[in-house]
mmCIF file of C-alpha atoms in Angstrom:
data_model
loop_
_atom_site.group_PDB
_atom_site.id
_atom_site.type_symbol
_atom_site.label_atom_id
_atom_site.label_comp_id
_atom_site.label_asym_id
_atom_site.label_seq_id
_atom_site.Cartn_x
_atom_site.Cartn_y
_atom_site.Cartn_z
ATOM 1 C CA LYS H 28 0.000 0.000 0.000
ATOM 2 C CA GLU H 29 2.725 2.473 0.954
ATOM 3 C CA VAL H 30 6.536 2.525 1.307
ATOM 4 C CA VAL H 31 7.389 4.871 4.153
ATOM 5 C CA LEU H 32 11.199 4.642 4.115
ATOM 6 C CA PRO H 33 13.270 4.316 0.897
ATOM 7 C CA ILE H 34 16.374 2.249 0.177
ATOM 8 C CA GLY H 35 19.470 3.555 1.970
ATOM 9 C CA THR H 36 17.584 4.805 5.015
ATOM 10 C CA GLU H 37 19.105 3.999 8.389
ATOM 11 C CA VAL H 38 16.479 2.489 10.712
ATOM 12 C CA HIS H 39 16.215 1.583 14.363
ATOM 13 C CA ALA H 40 14.319 -1.414 15.741
ATOM 14 C CA GLY H 41 10.596 -0.732 15.519
ATOM 15 C CA ASP H 42 10.766 1.965 12.818
ATOM 16 C CA LEU H 43 7.876 1.755 10.325
ATOM 17 C CA ILE H 44 9.185 0.868 6.865
ATOM 18 C CA MET H 45 5.987 0.148 4.907
ATOM 19 C CA ASN H 46 2.247 -0.372 5.254
ATOM 20 C CA LEU H 47 0.441 -3.253 3.584
ATOM 21 C CA ASP H 48 -3.195 -3.045 2.525
ATOM 22 C CA GLU H 49 -5.190 -4.451 5.420
ATOM 23 C CA GLU H 50 -8.690 -4.241 3.924
ATOM 24 C CA PHE H 51 -8.935 -7.889 2.810
ATOM 25 C CA ILE H 52 -7.669 -9.205 6.149
ATOM 26 C CA ARG H 53 -9.894 -6.787 8.070
ATOM 27 C CA LEU H 54 -12.976 -7.961 6.137
ATOM 28 C CA ASP H 55 -12.080 -11.601 6.891
ATOM 29 C CA TYR H 56 -11.522 -10.684 10.522
ATOM 30 C CA GLU H 57 -14.869 -8.898 10.827
ATOM 31 C CA SER H 58 -16.678 -11.707 8.998
ATOM 32 C CA LEU H 59 -15.126 -14.291 11.307
ATOM 33 C CA ASP H 60 -16.071 -12.162 14.290
ATOM 34 C CA ASP H 61 -19.711 -12.178 13.126
ATOM 35 C CA GLN H 62 -19.611 -15.946 12.564
ATOM 36 C CA LEU H 63 -18.157 -16.401 16.028
ATOM 37 C CA GLU H 64 -20.970 -14.401 17.597
ATOM 38 C CA LEU H 65 -23.474 -16.497 15.653
ATOM 39 C CA ARG H 66 -21.896 -19.726 16.958
ATOM 40 C CA LYS H 67 -21.942 -18.406 20.527
ATOM 41 C CA ASN H 68 -25.595 -17.473 20.066
ATOM 42 C CA ASN H 69 -26.287 -21.007 18.793
ATOM 43 C CA ILE H 70 -24.715 -22.426 21.954
ATOM 44 C CA THR H 71 -27.012 -20.263 24.078
ATOM 45 C CA LYS H 72 -30.019 -21.269 21.974
ATOM 46 C CA LEU H 73 -29.047 -24.941 22.200
ATOM 47 C CA LYS H 74 -28.811 -24.678 25.981
ATOM 48 C CA LEU H 75 -32.294 -23.138 26.154
ATOM 49 C CA GLU H 76 -33.705 -25.867 23.896
ATOM 50 C CA TYR H 77 -31.867 -28.477 25.937
ATOM 51 C CA ASP H 78 -33.340 -27.183 29.197
ATOM 52 C CA LYS H 79 -36.838 -27.017 27.698
ATOM 53 C CA ASN H 80 -36.647 -30.503 26.184
ATOM 54 C CA LEU H 81 -35.330 -32.023 29.387
ATOM 55 C CA THR H 82 -37.996 -30.309 31.466
ATOM 56 C CA ASP H 83 -40.710 -31.498 29.056
ATOM 57 C CA LEU H 84 -39.379 -35.053 29.140
ATOM 58 C CA GLU H 85 -39.151 -35.008 32.933
ATOM 59 C CA TYR H 86 -42.788 -33.837 33.127
ATOM 60 C CA GLU H 87 -43.822 -36.581 30.702
ATOM 61 C CA ASP H 88 -41.957 -39.083 32.890
ATOM 62 C CA GLN H 89 -43.797 -37.833 35.982
ATOM 63 C CA ILE H 90 -47.145 -38.015 34.157
ATOM 64 C CA LYS H 91 -46.363 -41.560 33.016
ATOM 65 C CA ALA H 92 -45.469 -42.525 36.608
ATOM 66 C CA LEU H 93 -48.858 -41.220 37.770
ATOM 67 C CA GLU H 94 -50.619 -43.099 34.963
ATOM 68 C CA LEU H 95 -48.821 -46.278 36.048
ATOM 69 C CA LEU H 96 -49.922 -45.745 39.630
ATOM 70 C CA SER H 97 -53.497 -45.225 38.457
ATOM 71 C CA LEU H 98 -53.389 -48.392 36.325
ATOM 72 C CA GLU H 99 -51.882 -50.408 39.204
ATOM 73 C CA THR H 100 -54.623 -49.193 41.532
ATOM 74 C CA GLY H 101 -57.301 -49.961 38.917
ATOM 75 C CA LEU H 102 -55.877 -53.460 38.406
ATOM 76 C CA ALA H 103 -55.895 -54.108 42.162
ATOM 77 C CA ASP H 104 -59.521 -52.942 42.334
ATOM 78 C CA LEU H 105 -60.501 -55.185 39.411
ATOM 79 C CA ARG H 106 -58.823 -58.186 41.053
ATOM 80 C CA ARG H 107 -60.777 -57.543 44.270
ATOM 81 C CA LEU H 108 -63.992 -57.151 42.295
ATOM 82 C CA GLN H 109 -63.234 -60.344 40.379
ATOM 83 C CA GLY H 110 -62.828 -62.150 43.729
ATOM 84 C CA ILE H 111 -66.392 -61.203 44.710
ATOM 85 C CA GLY H 112 -67.796 -61.652 41.199
ATOM 86 C CA GLY H 113 -68.007 -57.958 40.251
ATOM 87 C CA ALA H 114 -65.466 -58.109 37.378
ATOM 88 C CA THR H 115 -64.681 -60.588 34.611
ATOM 89 C CA GLN H 116 -61.405 -62.316 33.812
ATOM 90 C CA GLU H 117 -61.263 -60.373 30.524
ATOM 91 C CA GLU H 118 -61.458 -57.038 32.347
ATOM 92 C CA VAL H 119 -58.603 -58.056 34.629
ATOM 93 C CA GLN H 120 -56.515 -59.247 31.655
ATOM 94 C CA LEU H 121 -57.177 -55.995 29.804
ATOM 95 C CA ALA H 122 -56.086 -53.977 32.872
ATOM 96 C CA GLU H 123 -52.901 -56.117 33.141
ATOM 97 C CA LEU H 124 -52.182 -55.536 29.448
ATOM 98 C CA ASN H 125 -52.690 -51.780 29.803
ATOM 99 C CA LEU H 126 -50.319 -51.787 32.790
ATOM 100 C CA LYS H 127 -47.641 -53.668 30.799
ATOM 101 C CA ILE H 128 -47.995 -51.202 27.897
ATOM 102 C CA ALA H 129 -47.694 -48.229 30.252
ATOM 103 C CA ASN H 130 -44.566 -49.766 31.864
ATOM 104 C CA LEU H 131 -42.967 -50.175 28.435
ATOM 105 C CA GLU H 132 -43.881 -46.607 27.498
ATOM 106 C CA LYS H 133 -42.266 -45.362 30.728
ATOM 107 C CA LYS H 134 -39.072 -47.319 29.934
ATOM 108 C CA LYS H 135 -39.098 -45.897 26.406
ATOM 109 C CA LEU H 136 -39.517 -42.397 27.820
ATOM 110 C CA ALA H 137 -36.635 -42.906 30.266
ATOM 111 C CA ASN H 138 -34.450 -44.168 27.405
ATOM 112 C CA ASN H 139 -35.407 -41.136 25.304
ATOM 113 C CA LEU H 140 -34.567 -38.823 28.206
ATOM 114 C CA ASN H 141 -31.099 -40.376 28.605
ATOM 115 C CA PHE H 142 -30.457 -40.225 24.852
ATOM 116 C CA ARG H 143 -31.457 -36.560 24.679
ATOM 117 C CA LYS H 144 -29.139 -35.696 27.576
ATOM 118 C CA GLN H 145 -26.189 -37.356 25.842
ATOM 119 C CA SER H 146 -27.093 -36.058 22.378
ATOM 120 C CA ILE H 147 -27.508 -32.445 23.445
ATOM 121 C CA THR H 148 -24.268 -32.573 25.432
ATOM 122 C CA SER H 149 -22.461 -33.857 22.344
ATOM 123 C CA ASP H 150 -24.044 -31.209 20.094
ATOM 124 C CA ARG H 151 -23.076 -28.474 22.519
ATOM 125 C CA ARG H 152 -19.488 -29.766 22.688
ATOM 126 C CA ASN H 153 -19.303 -29.729 18.879
ATOM 127 C CA LEU H 154 -20.418 -26.096 18.789
ATOM 128 C CA GLU H 155 -17.926 -25.186 21.518
ATOM 129 C CA LEU H 156 -15.134 -26.822 19.487
ATOM 130 C CA GLU H 157 -16.208 -24.866 16.403
ATOM 131 C CA VAL H 158 -16.062 -21.679 18.489
ATOM 132 C CA GLN H 159 -12.556 -22.553 19.688
ATOM 133 C CA ILE H 160 -11.415 -23.182 16.101
ATOM 134 C CA GLN H 161 -12.857 -19.877 14.950
ATOM 135 C CA GLU H 162 -11.307 -18.049 17.901
ATOM 136 C CA LYS H 163 -7.906 -19.429 16.849
ATOM 137 C CA LYS H 164 -8.517 -18.273 13.271
ATOM 138 C CA LYS H 165 -9.541 -14.869 14.602
ATOM 139 C CA ARG H 166 -6.314 -14.588 16.635
ATOM 140 C CA GLU H 167 -4.337 -15.555 13.517
ATOM 141 C CA LEU H 168 -6.107 -12.889 11.461
ATOM 142 C CA GLY H 169 -5.515 -10.398 14.284
ATOM 143 C CA ARG H 170 -1.809 -11.228 14.125
ATOM 144 C CA LYS H 171 -1.846 -10.746 10.343
ATOM 145 C CA LEU H 172 -3.558 -7.375 10.784
ATOM 146 C CA LYS H 173 -0.734 -6.262 13.059
ATOM 147 C CA GLU H 174 1.761 -7.416 10.454
ATOM 148 C CA THR H 175 0.343 -5.055 7.828
ATOM 149 C CA SER H 176 2.642 -2.455 9.367
ATOM 150 C CA VAL H 177 6.135 -3.642 8.411
ATOM 151 C CA LYS H 178 8.607 -2.476 11.040
ATOM 152 C CA ALA H 179 12.352 -2.900 11.329
ATOM 153 C CA PRO H 180 13.150 -5.903 13.520
ATOM 154 C CA ARG H 181 16.565 -4.439 14.368
ATOM 155 C CA ALA H 182 18.776 -1.445 13.611
ATOM 156 C CA GLY H 183 20.312 -1.353 10.154
ATOM 157 C CA VAL H 184 20.182 0.160 6.699
ATOM 158 C CA ILE H 185 17.472 -0.639 4.160
ATOM 159 C CA THR H 186 19.203 -2.298 1.180
ATOM 160 C CA TRP H 187 16.093 -3.408 -0.725
ATOM 161 C CA VAL H 188 12.359 -2.691 -0.565
ATOM 162 C CA ASN H 189 9.576 -4.223 -2.636
ATOM 163 C CA GLU H 190 8.237 -0.967 -4.074
ATOM 164 C CA ASN H 191 5.521 -2.483 -6.269
ATOM 165 C CA ILE H 192 2.551 -0.684 -4.762
ATOM 166 C CA GLY H 193 -0.671 -2.631 -5.280
ATOM 167 C CA GLN H 194 1.096 -5.928 -5.981
ATOM 168 C CA LYS H 195 -0.226 -8.983 -4.183
ATOM 169 C CA VAL H 196 2.397 -10.582 -1.974
ATOM 170 C CA ASN H 197 2.203 -14.051 -0.529
ATOM 171 C CA GLU H 198 2.769 -14.773 3.109
ATOM 172 C CA GLY H 199 6.454 -15.344 3.780
ATOM 173 C CA GLU H 200 7.699 -13.358 0.769
ATOM 174 C CA PRO H 201 10.491 -10.889 1.560
ATOM 175 C CA LEU H 202 9.385 -7.261 1.507
ATOM 176 C CA VAL H 203 12.468 -5.511 2.885
ATOM 177 C CA ARG H 204 16.123 -6.377 3.345
ATOM 178 C CA LEU H 205 18.275 -4.772 6.008
ATOM 179 C CA ALA H 206 22.016 -4.684 6.369
ATOM 180 C CA ASN H 207 23.441 -4.668 9.882
ATOM 181 C CA LEU H 208 25.208 -1.543 11.021
ATOM 182 C CA VAL H 209 28.619 -2.464 12.355
ATOM 183 C CA ASP H 210 30.472 0.053 14.441
ATOM 184 C CA ASN H 211 34.111 -0.125 13.198
ATOM 185 C CA ASP H 212 35.295 2.745 15.418
ATOM 186 C CA ARG H 213 35.719 0.489 18.484
ATOM 187 C CA ASP H 214 39.211 0.053 19.913
#
C-alpha cells in the first residue's frame, strides 16, 4: 500500500518501513467475528432448547409414573372385584395388558430422556469446538492485521524494498532487506 522509508535509510528497531493493505484481512476478521458471535448465540439457543426438552421429558416421565400408579390401583380394584364376582377375567386381563404397555412406554420415555441428555451434550461440545477453532482463526487474522505495518526488527540500513505498490504478496515473501550496522570505530 505504501513505502514509508526508501532504500538507503538507516532504521532503528521498531521503525515503520511500509504499510500493507489491510482491507482484505480486516474484512475476513470482521466476517469471522460475526460468525463467532453467531456460533456463541447457537450455543445459548441450544442450551435453552436443551433445558426445555429435558424439562418437558421429565414432566412426561412424571405423568407416566402417575398413569402407572393409576393403572396399578385400577388393576388391584378389578382383582378384588373379580374375587367377589363384580369383574370378569377379561377385564382383569385388559387392565394387566394396559399396565404392561404403560410400563414399556415409561421405559421408552426414560431411554429417550437419557439419549437426549447425551445427544444435546455432544451437540453443545461440537459447537464449543467450532467456536474454539474460529477463535484461533480470529487470533491468527488479528496477528496478520498487526503485520500489515512492516517495522524494522533491528537497527540497520534498508538495502532493498519491494516498491511495487498494489502488488499482491504471498505470506512469507520478503518485503524488505536490512544490512546490519557495524560500528568499526571500536578500539
